[in-house]
Each structure stands twice: as C-alpha cells, then as structure tokens.
Tab-separated table of C-alpha atoms in Angstrom:
chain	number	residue	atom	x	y	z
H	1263	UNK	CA	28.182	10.017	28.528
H	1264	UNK	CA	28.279	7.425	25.683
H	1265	UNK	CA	24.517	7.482	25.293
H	1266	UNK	CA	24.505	11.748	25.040
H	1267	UNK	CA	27.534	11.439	22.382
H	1268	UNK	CA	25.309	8.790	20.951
H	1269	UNK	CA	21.396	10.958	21.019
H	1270	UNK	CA	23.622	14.174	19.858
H	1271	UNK	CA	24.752	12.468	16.849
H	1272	UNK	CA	21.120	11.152	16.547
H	1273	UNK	CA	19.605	14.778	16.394
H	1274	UNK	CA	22.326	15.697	13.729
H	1275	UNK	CA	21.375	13.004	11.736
H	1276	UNK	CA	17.765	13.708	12.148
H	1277	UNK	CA	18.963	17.672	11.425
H	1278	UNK	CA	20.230	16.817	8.120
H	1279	UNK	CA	17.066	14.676	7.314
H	1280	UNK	CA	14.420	16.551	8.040
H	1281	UNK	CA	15.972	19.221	6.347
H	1282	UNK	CA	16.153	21.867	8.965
H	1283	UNK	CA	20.009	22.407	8.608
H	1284	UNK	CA	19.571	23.152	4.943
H	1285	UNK	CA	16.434	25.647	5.708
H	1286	UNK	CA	18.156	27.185	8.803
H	1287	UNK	CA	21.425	27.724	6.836
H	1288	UNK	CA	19.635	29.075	3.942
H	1289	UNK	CA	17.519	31.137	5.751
H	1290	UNK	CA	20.093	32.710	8.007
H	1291	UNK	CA	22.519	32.980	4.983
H	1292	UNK	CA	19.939	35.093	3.047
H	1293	UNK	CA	19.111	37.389	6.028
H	1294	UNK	CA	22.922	38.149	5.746
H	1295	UNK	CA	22.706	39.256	2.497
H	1296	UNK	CA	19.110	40.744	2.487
H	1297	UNK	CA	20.251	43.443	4.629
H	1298	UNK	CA	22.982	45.218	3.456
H	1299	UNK	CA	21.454	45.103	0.190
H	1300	UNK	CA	18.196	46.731	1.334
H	1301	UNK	CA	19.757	49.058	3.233
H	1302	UNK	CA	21.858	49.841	0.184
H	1303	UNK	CA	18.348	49.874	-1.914
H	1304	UNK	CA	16.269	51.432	0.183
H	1305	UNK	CA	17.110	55.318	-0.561
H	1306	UNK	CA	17.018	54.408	-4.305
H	1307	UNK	CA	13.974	52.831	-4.225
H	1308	UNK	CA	12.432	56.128	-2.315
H	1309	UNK	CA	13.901	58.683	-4.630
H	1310	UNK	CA	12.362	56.879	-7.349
H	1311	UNK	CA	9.069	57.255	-6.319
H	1312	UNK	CA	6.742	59.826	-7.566
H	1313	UNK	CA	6.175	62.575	-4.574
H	1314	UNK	CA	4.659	65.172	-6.506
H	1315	UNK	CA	6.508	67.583	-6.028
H	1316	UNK	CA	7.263	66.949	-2.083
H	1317	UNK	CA	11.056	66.816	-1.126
H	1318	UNK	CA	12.663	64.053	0.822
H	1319	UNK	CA	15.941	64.764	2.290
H	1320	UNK	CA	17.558	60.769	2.434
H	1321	UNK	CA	21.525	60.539	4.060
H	1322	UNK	CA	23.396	58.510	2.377
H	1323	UNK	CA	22.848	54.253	3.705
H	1324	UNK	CA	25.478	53.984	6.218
H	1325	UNK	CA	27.141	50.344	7.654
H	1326	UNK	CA	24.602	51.053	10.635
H	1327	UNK	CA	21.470	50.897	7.988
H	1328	UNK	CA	23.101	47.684	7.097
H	1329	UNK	CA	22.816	46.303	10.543
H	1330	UNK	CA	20.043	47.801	11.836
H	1331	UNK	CA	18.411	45.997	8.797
H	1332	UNK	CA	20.260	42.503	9.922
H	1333	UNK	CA	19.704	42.949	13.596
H	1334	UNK	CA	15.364	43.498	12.336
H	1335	UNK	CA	15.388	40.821	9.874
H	1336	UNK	CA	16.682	38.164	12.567
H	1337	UNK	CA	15.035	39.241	15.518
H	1338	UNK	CA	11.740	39.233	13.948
H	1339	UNK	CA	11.925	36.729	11.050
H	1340	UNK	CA	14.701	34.980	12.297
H	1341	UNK	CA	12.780	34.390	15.423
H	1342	UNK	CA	10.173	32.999	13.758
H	1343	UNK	CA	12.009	30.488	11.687
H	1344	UNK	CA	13.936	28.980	14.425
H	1345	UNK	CA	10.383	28.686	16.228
H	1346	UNK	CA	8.792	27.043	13.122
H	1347	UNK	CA	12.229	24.683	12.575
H	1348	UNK	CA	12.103	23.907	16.620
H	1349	UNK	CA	9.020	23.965	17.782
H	1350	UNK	CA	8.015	20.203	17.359
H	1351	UNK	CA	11.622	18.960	18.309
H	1352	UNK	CA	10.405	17.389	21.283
H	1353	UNK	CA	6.419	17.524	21.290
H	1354	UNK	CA	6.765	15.009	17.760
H	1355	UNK	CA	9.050	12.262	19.331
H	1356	UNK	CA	6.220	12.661	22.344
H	1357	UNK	CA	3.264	12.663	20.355
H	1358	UNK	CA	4.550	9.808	18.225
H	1359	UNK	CA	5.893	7.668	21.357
H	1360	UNK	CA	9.837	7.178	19.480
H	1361	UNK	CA	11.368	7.852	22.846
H	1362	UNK	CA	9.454	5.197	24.625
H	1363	UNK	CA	12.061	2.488	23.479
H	1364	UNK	CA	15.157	4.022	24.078
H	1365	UNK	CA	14.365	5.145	27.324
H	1366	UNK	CA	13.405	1.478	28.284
H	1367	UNK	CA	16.550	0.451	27.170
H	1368	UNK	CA	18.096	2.689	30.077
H	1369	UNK	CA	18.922	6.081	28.098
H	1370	UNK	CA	18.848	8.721	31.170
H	1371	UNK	CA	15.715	10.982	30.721
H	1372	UNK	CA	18.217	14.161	31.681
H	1373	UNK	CA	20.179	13.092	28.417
H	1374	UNK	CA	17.271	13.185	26.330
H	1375	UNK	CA	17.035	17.006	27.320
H	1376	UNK	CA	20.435	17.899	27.125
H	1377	UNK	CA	21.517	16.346	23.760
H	1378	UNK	CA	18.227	18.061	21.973
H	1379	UNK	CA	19.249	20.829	23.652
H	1380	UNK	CA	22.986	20.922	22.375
H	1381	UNK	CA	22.105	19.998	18.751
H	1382	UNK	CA	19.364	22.536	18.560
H	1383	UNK	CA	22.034	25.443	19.975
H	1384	UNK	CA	24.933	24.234	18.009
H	1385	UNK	CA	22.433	24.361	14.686
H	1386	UNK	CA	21.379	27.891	15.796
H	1387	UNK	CA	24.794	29.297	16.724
H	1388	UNK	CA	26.019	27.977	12.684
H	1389	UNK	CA	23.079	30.105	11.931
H	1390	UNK	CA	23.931	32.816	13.488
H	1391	UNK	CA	27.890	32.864	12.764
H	1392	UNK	CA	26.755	31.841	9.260
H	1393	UNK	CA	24.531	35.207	8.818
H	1394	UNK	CA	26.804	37.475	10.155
H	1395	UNK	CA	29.745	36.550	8.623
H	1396	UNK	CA	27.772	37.452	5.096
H	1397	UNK	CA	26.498	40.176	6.211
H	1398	UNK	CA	29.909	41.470	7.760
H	1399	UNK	CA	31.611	40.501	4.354
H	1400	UNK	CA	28.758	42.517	2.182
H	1401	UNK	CA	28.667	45.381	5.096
H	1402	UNK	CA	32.333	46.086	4.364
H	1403	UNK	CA	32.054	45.230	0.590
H	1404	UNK	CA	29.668	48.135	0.210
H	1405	UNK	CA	29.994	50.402	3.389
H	1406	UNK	CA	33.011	51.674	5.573
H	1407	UNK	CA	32.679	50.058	8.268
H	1408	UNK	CA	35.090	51.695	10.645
H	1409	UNK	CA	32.407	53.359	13.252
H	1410	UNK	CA	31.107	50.148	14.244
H	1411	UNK	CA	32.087	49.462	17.528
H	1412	UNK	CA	31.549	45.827	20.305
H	1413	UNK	CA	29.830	44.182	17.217
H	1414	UNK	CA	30.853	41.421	19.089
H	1415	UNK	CA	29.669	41.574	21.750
H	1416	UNK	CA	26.398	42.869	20.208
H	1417	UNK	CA	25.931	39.651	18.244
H	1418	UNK	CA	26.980	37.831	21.336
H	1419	UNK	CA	23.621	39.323	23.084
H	1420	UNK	CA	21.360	37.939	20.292
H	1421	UNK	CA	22.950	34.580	20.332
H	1422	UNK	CA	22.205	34.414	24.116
H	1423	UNK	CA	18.698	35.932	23.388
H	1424	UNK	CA	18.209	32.893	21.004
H	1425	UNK	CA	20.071	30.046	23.236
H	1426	UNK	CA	17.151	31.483	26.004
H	1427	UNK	CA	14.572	30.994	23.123
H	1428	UNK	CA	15.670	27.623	22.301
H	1429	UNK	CA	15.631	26.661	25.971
H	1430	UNK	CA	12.289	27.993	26.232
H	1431	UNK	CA	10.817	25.301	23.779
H	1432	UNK	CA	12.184	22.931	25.662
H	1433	UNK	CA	10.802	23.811	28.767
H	1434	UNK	CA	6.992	24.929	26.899
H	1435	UNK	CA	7.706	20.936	25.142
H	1436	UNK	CA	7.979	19.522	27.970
H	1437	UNK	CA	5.109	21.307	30.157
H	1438	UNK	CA	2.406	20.607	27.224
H	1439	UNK	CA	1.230	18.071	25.243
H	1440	UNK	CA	0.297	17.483	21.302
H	1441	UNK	CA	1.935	18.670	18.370
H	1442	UNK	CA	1.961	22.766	18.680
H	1443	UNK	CA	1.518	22.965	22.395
H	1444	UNK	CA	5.293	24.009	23.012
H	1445	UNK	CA	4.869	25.933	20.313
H	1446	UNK	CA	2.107	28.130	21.374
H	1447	UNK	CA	3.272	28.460	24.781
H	1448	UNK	CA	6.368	29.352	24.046
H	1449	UNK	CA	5.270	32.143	21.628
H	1450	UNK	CA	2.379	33.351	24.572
H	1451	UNK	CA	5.520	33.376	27.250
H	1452	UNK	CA	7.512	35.944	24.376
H	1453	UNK	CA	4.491	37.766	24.345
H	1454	UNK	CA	4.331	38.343	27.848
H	1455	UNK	CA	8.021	39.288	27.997
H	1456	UNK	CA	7.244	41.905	25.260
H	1457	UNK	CA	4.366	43.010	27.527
H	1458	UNK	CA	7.299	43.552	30.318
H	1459	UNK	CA	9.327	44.907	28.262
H	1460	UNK	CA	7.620	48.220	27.884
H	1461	UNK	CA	8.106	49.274	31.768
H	1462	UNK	CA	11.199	50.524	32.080
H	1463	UNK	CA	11.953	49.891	35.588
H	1464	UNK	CA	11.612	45.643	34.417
H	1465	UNK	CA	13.820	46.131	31.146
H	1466	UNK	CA	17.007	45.479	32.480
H	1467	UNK	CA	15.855	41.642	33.913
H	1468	UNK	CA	13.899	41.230	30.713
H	1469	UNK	CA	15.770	39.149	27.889
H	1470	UNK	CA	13.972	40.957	25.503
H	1471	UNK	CA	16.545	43.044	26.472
H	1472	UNK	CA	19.789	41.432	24.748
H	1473	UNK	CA	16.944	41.527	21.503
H	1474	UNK	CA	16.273	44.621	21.265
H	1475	UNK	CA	19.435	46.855	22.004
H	1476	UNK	CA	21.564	45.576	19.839
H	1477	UNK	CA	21.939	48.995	17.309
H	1478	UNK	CA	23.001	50.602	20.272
H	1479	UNK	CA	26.102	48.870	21.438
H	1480	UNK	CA	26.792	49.334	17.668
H	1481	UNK	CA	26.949	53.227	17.953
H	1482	UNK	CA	28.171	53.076	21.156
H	1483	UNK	CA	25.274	54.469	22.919
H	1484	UNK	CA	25.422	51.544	25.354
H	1485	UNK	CA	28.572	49.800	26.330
H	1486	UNK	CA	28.708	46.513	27.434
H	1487	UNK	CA	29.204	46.508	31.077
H	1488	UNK	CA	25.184	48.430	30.634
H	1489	UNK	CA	24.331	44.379	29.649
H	1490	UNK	CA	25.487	42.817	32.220
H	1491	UNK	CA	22.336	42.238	34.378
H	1492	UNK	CA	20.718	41.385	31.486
H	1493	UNK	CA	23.389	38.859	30.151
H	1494	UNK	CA	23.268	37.441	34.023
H	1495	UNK	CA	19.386	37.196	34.630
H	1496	UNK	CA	18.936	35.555	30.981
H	1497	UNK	CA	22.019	33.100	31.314
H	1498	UNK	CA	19.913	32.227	34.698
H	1499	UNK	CA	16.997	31.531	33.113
H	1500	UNK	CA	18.013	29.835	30.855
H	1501	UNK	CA	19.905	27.365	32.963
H	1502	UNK	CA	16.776	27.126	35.334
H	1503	UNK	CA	14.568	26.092	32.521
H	1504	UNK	CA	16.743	23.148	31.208
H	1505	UNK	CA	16.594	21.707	34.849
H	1506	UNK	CA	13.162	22.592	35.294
H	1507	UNK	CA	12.442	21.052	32.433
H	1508	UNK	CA	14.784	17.927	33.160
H	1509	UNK	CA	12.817	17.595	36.570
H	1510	UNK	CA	9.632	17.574	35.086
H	1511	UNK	CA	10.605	15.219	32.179
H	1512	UNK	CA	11.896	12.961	35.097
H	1513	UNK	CA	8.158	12.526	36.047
H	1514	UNK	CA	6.437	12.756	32.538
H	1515	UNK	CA	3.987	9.860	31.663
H	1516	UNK	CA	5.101	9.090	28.076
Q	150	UNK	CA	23.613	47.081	-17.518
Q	151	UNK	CA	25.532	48.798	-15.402
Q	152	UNK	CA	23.238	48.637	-12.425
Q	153	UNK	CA	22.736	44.767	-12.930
Q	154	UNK	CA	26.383	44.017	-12.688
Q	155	UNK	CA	26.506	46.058	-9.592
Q	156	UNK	CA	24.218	44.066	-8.017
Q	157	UNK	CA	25.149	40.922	-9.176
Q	158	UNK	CA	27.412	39.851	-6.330
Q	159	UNK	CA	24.242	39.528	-4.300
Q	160	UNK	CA	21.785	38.248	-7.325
Q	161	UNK	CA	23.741	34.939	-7.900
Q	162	UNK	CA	23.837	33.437	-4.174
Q	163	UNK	CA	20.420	34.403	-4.214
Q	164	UNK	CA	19.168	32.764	-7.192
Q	165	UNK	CA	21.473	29.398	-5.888
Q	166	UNK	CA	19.628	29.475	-2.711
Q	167	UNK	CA	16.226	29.906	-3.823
Q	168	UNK	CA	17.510	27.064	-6.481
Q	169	UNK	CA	18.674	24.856	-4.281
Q	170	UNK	CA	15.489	24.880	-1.718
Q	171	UNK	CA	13.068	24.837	-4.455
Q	172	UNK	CA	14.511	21.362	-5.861
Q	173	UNK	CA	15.099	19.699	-2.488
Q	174	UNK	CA	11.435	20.415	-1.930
Q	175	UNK	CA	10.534	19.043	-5.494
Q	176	UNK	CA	12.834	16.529	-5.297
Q	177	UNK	CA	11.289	15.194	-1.083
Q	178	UNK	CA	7.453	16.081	-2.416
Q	179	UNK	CA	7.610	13.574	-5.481
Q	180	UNK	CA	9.384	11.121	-3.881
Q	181	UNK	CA	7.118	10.836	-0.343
Q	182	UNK	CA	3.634	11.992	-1.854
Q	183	UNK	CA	2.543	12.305	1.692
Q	184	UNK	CA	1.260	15.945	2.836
Q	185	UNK	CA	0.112	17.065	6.197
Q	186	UNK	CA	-2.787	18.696	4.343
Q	187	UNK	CA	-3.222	19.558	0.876
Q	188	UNK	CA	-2.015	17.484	-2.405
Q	189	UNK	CA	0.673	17.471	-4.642
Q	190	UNK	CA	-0.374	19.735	-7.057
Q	191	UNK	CA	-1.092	22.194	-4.207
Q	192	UNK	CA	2.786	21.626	-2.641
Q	193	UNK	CA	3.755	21.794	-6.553
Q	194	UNK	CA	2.505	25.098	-7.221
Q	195	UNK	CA	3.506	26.768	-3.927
Q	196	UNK	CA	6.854	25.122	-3.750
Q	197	UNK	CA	7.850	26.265	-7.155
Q	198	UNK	CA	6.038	29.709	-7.460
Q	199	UNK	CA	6.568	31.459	-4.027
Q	200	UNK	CA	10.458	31.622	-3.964
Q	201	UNK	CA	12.188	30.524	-0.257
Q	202	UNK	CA	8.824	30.500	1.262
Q	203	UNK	CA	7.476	27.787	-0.722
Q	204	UNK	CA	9.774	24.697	0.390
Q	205	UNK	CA	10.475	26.142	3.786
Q	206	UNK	CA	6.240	25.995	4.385
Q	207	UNK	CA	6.612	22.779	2.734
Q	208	UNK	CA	8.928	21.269	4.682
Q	209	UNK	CA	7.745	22.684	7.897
Q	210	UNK	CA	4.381	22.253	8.034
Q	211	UNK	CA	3.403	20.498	4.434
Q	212	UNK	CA	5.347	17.262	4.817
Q	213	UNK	CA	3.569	14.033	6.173
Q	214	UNK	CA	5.503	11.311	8.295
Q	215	UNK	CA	7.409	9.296	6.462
C-alpha cells in the first residue's frame, strides 16, 4: 500500500513535469468553451455567406447545438489528445529501463499498473469535470437550458468510455514493445470497435456505444436504463484488461 | 463594437490559454535545447505561430529527454 501511495504521487509529479496536466487542462478547458461558442457562431457565420440568391432556412442554436458540439469536439479531438498525452505512459519508462530499479528494490509489478492507472484516470476525470463545467456555465450563459435532461448521466457514459480508453493503453503498453507500439495498437483495437459498431445487433456490447449516444440521452430519446448493458460489458472490460494486463506484466522481460 | 464585447467573455480565457501554453513551451524549448527531431528555430516558429497546437505538438512529440 505504501509503495502505490508512494508511485501515485510519483506519476503526479511526473504529470505536472512533463506538462501533460497543463496541456490536458487546457485542452479540455477550451473544448468547453469552443462549443457553445460555435454553436452560437455557426448560423451567423452561414447567413453571412454569399448563396446567390439560394435560401437557407437556419433555427435558431439551441443548448443541444451547444452539446452536440461538446460531446463531437471530445469524442473525436478529445480522444485524440488523451491518446497523444497517454500513449507513451508506460512504453517510455519500458523503453528507457526506469522501472528496472524500483522493481528490484521490491515495488510489486501489480502496483506499477494500478498507480499509472489511477493517476492517468484521476488526470482524465479533472479533464472531463473541468470541460463540462465550462461548457455547462457558457451553455446556460447563452442558451436556456431547461430541456436538457440525464446530462449526468450522459457525461457519466463518456467518462466510462474514456476510463475503458485509458485502460486500453495500458493493456496495448504492456502487450508491445518500443515507443508507439501501445499507441498504435490501441488506436487499431478503436478501429476495430468502430468496425463493430456499425452492426446493429453488436452495438449494445460495443463501448463505442457510451461514445456515441450521448445527444440522445440529452433529448431524451434514450433513457438510461437503454445503457445499461453497455455501461456493464464496458465496466467488464475494462476491469479484465487491467488484470490482463497485470498478469502479463507479471511475466514481462524488462 | 458591439459584437466584440459580446463575445468577449469567451475571447479573454482564450487568449490566456493560448498565452499561457505558448510561453511554457518557449520558456521548456530555450531552456532544454533538446528536440526529438527538428531544431530550435523550427520548435520556435511552430510554437509561437500555430496557436494551442504549437506547444501541445511540442511538448508531445517535439521535446527530447531531458
């Protein structure tokens, strides 16, 4: 226990050094505002443009533009930053053999895992609350906001989504080697849950799923009780690739 | 005028963030010198002249080991 306190505090440190706490934050925090702002912009900037003569019938930018805008920017771009800022959390300390001396010092393998795996989703879910509190406070600033319904439980979905993500470069980390191999596995294994995403008889054990409905639990279309095999299958998975990957760090030749 | 001041609750974090990353980025690149690829002049221009993207490329793939 007192070495996992001790590696958590470790990968805070290391956080706030290499600089990913200030990018994630910053990142996340201008997603927030990005959104409502664009969603706000977006009929202006169309009734600007010249259409000769053609006529565009735009509603009015609703709170839902807002967060259909946040729930794009993060799931796409936001997916990718948090890929870029994680990817080498483990595959660097490999490639550049800094965990060979703590681990002959006696610091469980399992703890290794799990503390990485704890700062990187306590990072992400400051991320996350960070965004969507600024893009709840400029939502509400600029739009009524009172149709919005088990937002919630909606953002609640993505953060699982990316705790499954983050999990998943663990796992890709552990089962490759060099710099970008976690990396690039973890993006091809996204890609093939994309691919399985567009049967509809595999959606609901796909979490892609908790990704890509979010809008909908917004408008109500989907309540969340329709979620709960996908919050159950990805909550799974994701606690069968930390041991998976603690099992085969267990018998990793560093 | 008008429109500006609308918009300027959402300008002024924006310019502070884009602020902010740009001189930690300057502030990292001149002190380490050390670049995955590239040189400083390179991590310079990009840093300072593509806004958010510049020091987050620089600080996730650009920087060298320390």
């Amino acid at each position: 226990m007192k070495g996992y306190l001790a590696f958590t505090k470790k990968e805070f440190v290391e956080q706030i050094r290499t600089y990913r706490l200030l990018i994630c934050l910053s990142v996340f925090f201008l997603f927030g505002l990005m959104s409502p702002l664009l969603a706000k912009l977006l009929p202006e900037i169309l009734s600007g443009m010249d259409l000769q003569g053609m006529v565009l019938a735009i509603p009015e930018a609703t709170a839902m533009d807002a967060y259909a805008q946040f729930f794009k920017n993060i799931t796409q771009m936001g997916i990718i930053v948090i890929l870029l800022v994680f990817g080498g959390v483990i595959s660097n300390e490999l490639t550049k053999g800094t965990l060979i001396n703590i681990l002959a010092k006696g610091l469980g393998r399992h703890t290794v895992i799990l503390a990485k795996y704890t700062a990187m989703l306590v990072l992400w879910t400051l991320a996350l609350a960070f965004a969507s509190l600024v893009n709840h406070g400029y939502t509400m600033y600029m739009f009524d906001t009172s149709d919005i319904s088990n937002l919630l439980f909606s953002l609640f979905c993505l953060w699982l989504f990316g705790a499954f993500l983050l999990s998943l470069i663990i796992l890709s980390s552990v089962l490759t080697g060099g710099n970008f191999g976690g990396l690039i596995l973890t993006v091809v294994v996204l890609g093939g849950l994309l691919i399985l995403d567009l049967f509809p008889k595999l959606e609901k054990v796909n979490p892609i799923y908790l990704s890509s409905h979010n809008l909908e639990f917004l408008t109500g279309a989907l309540m969340p009780a329709d979620a709960l095999l996908p919050v159950l299958v990805t909550i799974a998975l994701l606690i069968g690739n930390i041991l998976v990957s603690i099992s085969l760090f267990n018998h990793k030749k560093l | 005028m008008n429109e500006i001041m609308e918009y300027l609750p959402f300008i002024i974090p924006i310019i502070i963030v884009e602020l902010v990353l740009m001189v930690a980025a300057l502030v990292h690149l001149l002190k380490y010198k050390k670049f995955r690829f590239g040189n400083q002049i390179l991590w310079i221009v990009i840093v300072v002249f593509l806004q958010i993207i510049g020091p987050i490329l620089y600080f996730t793939i650009g920087r060298g080991d320390e």
